[in-house]
Each structure stands twice: as C-alpha cells, then as structure tokens.
Amino acid sequence: ELILLHLSLSPSPEAATDPEVGPQGSLEQDEWCDDHSAIHRRLDAIQERMEKTVDSLDSEVTSLLNTVSETAWSVPLPPGSPQVDLLEGILTLI
C-alpha cells in the first residue's frame, strides 16, 4: 500500500517536462500576452491613422471636384471647340 501511495503522489515523467504554471501563468504566457496586447495597440493606432488619412483625402477630393466643377461652369468655351466627356471618352462639338 505504501508503494501505491508513493506512486500516486510522485509526479509523472510527462509532468516533469511541462512548464510550471503558477496563479499568474507561465513567463512564456505572460510574454505572449504582452506581445499580443502590443500588436493590438499598434493595429489600433494604424487603423486610427488610416481613418484620419481617408477622411482627409475624401475632404481634399471633394474640394478639388467642387473647384473643377465651378471652374468648368465659369469658363466659356469658344463655339466649335471639342469637348471631352471624361467618363465616356467621347468627343463632342459645342
């Protein structure tokens, strides 16, 4: 009986190769969690920067389109000059 008790209390050879895990987890787990958190913080910063860039570019494109539209309406073209429809690529005469 004493031998069985000793065998049941002694650690298995597999348990000896497993890393010790305390209440806070192993050092490797802590490092992995820190790396994982750092990656998410970086991704959040990149996402925020991308959103600001897209908003800025959208504002600039809208402003440029408004300027082009206003300029196109305010500049009279001489009669008979070709007009190019940029969307269709077709030349028409005015």
JSON list of C-alpha atoms in Angstrom, two decimals, residues 38-89:
[
{"chain": "A", "resi": 38, "resn": "ALA", "atom": "CA", "xyz": [1.26, 45.35, -28.08]},
{"chain": "A", "resi": 39, "resn": "ILE", "atom": "CA", "xyz": [0.26, 44.11, -31.53]},
{"chain": "A", "resi": 40, "resn": "HIS", "atom": "CA", "xyz": [-3.37, 45.11, -30.91]},
{"chain": "A", "resi": 41, "resn": "ARG", "atom": "CA", "xyz": [-2.32, 48.57, -29.70]},
{"chain": "A", "resi": 42, "resn": "ARG", "atom": "CA", "xyz": [-0.24, 49.02, -32.86]},
{"chain": "A", "resi": 43, "resn": "LEU", "atom": "CA", "xyz": [-3.09, 47.82, -35.06]},
{"chain": "A", "resi": 44, "resn": "ASP", "atom": "CA", "xyz": [-5.50, 50.21, -33.32]},
{"chain": "A", "resi": 45, "resn": "ALA", "atom": "CA", "xyz": [-3.07, 53.10, -33.91]},
{"chain": "A", "resi": 46, "resn": "ILE", "atom": "CA", "xyz": [-2.68, 52.12, -37.57]},
{"chain": "A", "resi": 47, "resn": "GLN", "atom": "CA", "xyz": [-6.46, 51.88, -38.00]},
{"chain": "A", "resi": 48, "resn": "GLU", "atom": "CA", "xyz": [-6.97, 55.31, -36.44]},
{"chain": "A", "resi": 49, "resn": "ARG", "atom": "CA", "xyz": [-4.28, 56.83, -38.66]},
{"chain": "A", "resi": 50, "resn": "MET", "atom": "CA", "xyz": [-5.78, 55.21, -41.78]},
{"chain": "A", "resi": 51, "resn": "GLU", "atom": "CA", "xyz": [-9.25, 56.52, -40.93]},
{"chain": "A", "resi": 52, "resn": "LYS", "atom": "CA", "xyz": [-7.89, 60.05, -40.46]},
{"chain": "A", "resi": 53, "resn": "THR", "atom": "CA", "xyz": [-5.98, 59.79, -43.75]},
{"chain": "A", "resi": 54, "resn": "VAL", "atom": "CA", "xyz": [-9.06, 58.57, -45.63]},
{"chain": "A", "resi": 55, "resn": "ASP", "atom": "CA", "xyz": [-11.17, 61.38, -44.15]},
{"chain": "A", "resi": 56, "resn": "SER", "atom": "CA", "xyz": [-8.53, 63.93, -45.12]},
{"chain": "A", "resi": 57, "resn": "LEU", "atom": "CA", "xyz": [-8.23, 62.57, -48.67]},
{"chain": "A", "resi": 58, "resn": "ASP", "atom": "CA", "xyz": [-12.02, 62.48, -49.04]},
{"chain": "A", "resi": 59, "resn": "SER", "atom": "CA", "xyz": [-12.20, 66.12, -48.00]},
{"chain": "A", "resi": 60, "resn": "GLU", "atom": "CA", "xyz": [-9.44, 67.10, -50.45]},
{"chain": "A", "resi": 61, "resn": "VAL", "atom": "CA", "xyz": [-11.02, 65.20, -53.35]},
{"chain": "A", "resi": 62, "resn": "THR", "atom": "CA", "xyz": [-14.41, 66.76, -52.63]},
{"chain": "A", "resi": 63, "resn": "SER", "atom": "CA", "xyz": [-12.82, 70.21, -52.56]},
{"chain": "A", "resi": 64, "resn": "LEU", "atom": "CA", "xyz": [-10.97, 69.58, -55.83]},
{"chain": "A", "resi": 65, "resn": "LEU", "atom": "CA", "xyz": [-14.11, 68.26, -57.53]},
{"chain": "A", "resi": 66, "resn": "ASN", "atom": "CA", "xyz": [-16.04, 71.33, -56.40]},
{"chain": "A", "resi": 67, "resn": "THR", "atom": "CA", "xyz": [-13.28, 73.60, -57.72]},
{"chain": "A", "resi": 68, "resn": "VAL", "atom": "CA", "xyz": [-13.19, 71.79, -61.07]},
{"chain": "A", "resi": 69, "resn": "SER", "atom": "CA", "xyz": [-16.97, 71.88, -61.32]},
{"chain": "A", "resi": 70, "resn": "GLU", "atom": "CA", "xyz": [-17.13, 75.61, -60.56]},
{"chain": "A", "resi": 71, "resn": "THR", "atom": "CA", "xyz": [-14.29, 76.34, -62.99]},
{"chain": "A", "resi": 72, "resn": "ALA", "atom": "CA", "xyz": [-15.88, 74.28, -65.76]},
{"chain": "A", "resi": 73, "resn": "TRP", "atom": "CA", "xyz": [-19.14, 76.21, -65.46]},
{"chain": "A", "resi": 74, "resn": "SER", "atom": "CA", "xyz": [-17.47, 79.62, -65.28]},
{"chain": "A", "resi": 75, "resn": "VAL", "atom": "CA", "xyz": [-15.10, 79.29, -68.25]},
{"chain": "A", "resi": 76, "resn": "PRO", "atom": "CA", "xyz": [-16.92, 79.74, -71.56]},
{"chain": "A", "resi": 77, "resn": "LEU", "atom": "CA", "xyz": [-15.69, 77.55, -74.41]},
{"chain": "A", "resi": 78, "resn": "PRO", "atom": "CA", "xyz": [-15.48, 79.05, -77.88]},
{"chain": "A", "resi": 79, "resn": "PRO", "atom": "CA", "xyz": [-18.07, 77.70, -80.32]},
{"chain": "A", "resi": 80, "resn": "GLY", "atom": "CA", "xyz": [-16.89, 74.66, -82.27]},
{"chain": "A", "resi": 81, "resn": "SER", "atom": "CA", "xyz": [-14.25, 73.63, -79.73]},
{"chain": "A", "resi": 82, "resn": "PRO", "atom": "CA", "xyz": [-14.17, 69.92, -78.90]},
{"chain": "A", "resi": 83, "resn": "GLN", "atom": "CA", "xyz": [-15.46, 68.84, -75.54]},
{"chain": "A", "resi": 84, "resn": "VAL", "atom": "CA", "xyz": [-14.26, 65.59, -73.99]},
{"chain": "A", "resi": 85, "resn": "ASP", "atom": "CA", "xyz": [-16.55, 63.66, -71.69]},
{"chain": "A", "resi": 86, "resn": "LEU", "atom": "CA", "xyz": [-14.02, 62.21, -69.26]},
{"chain": "A", "resi": 87, "resn": "LEU", "atom": "CA", "xyz": [-16.38, 59.44, -68.17]},
{"chain": "A", "resi": 88, "resn": "GLU", "atom": "CA", "xyz": [-17.33, 58.35, -71.69]},
{"chain": "A", "resi": 89, "resn": "GLY", "atom": "CA", "xyz": [-14.21, 59.40, -73.60]}
]
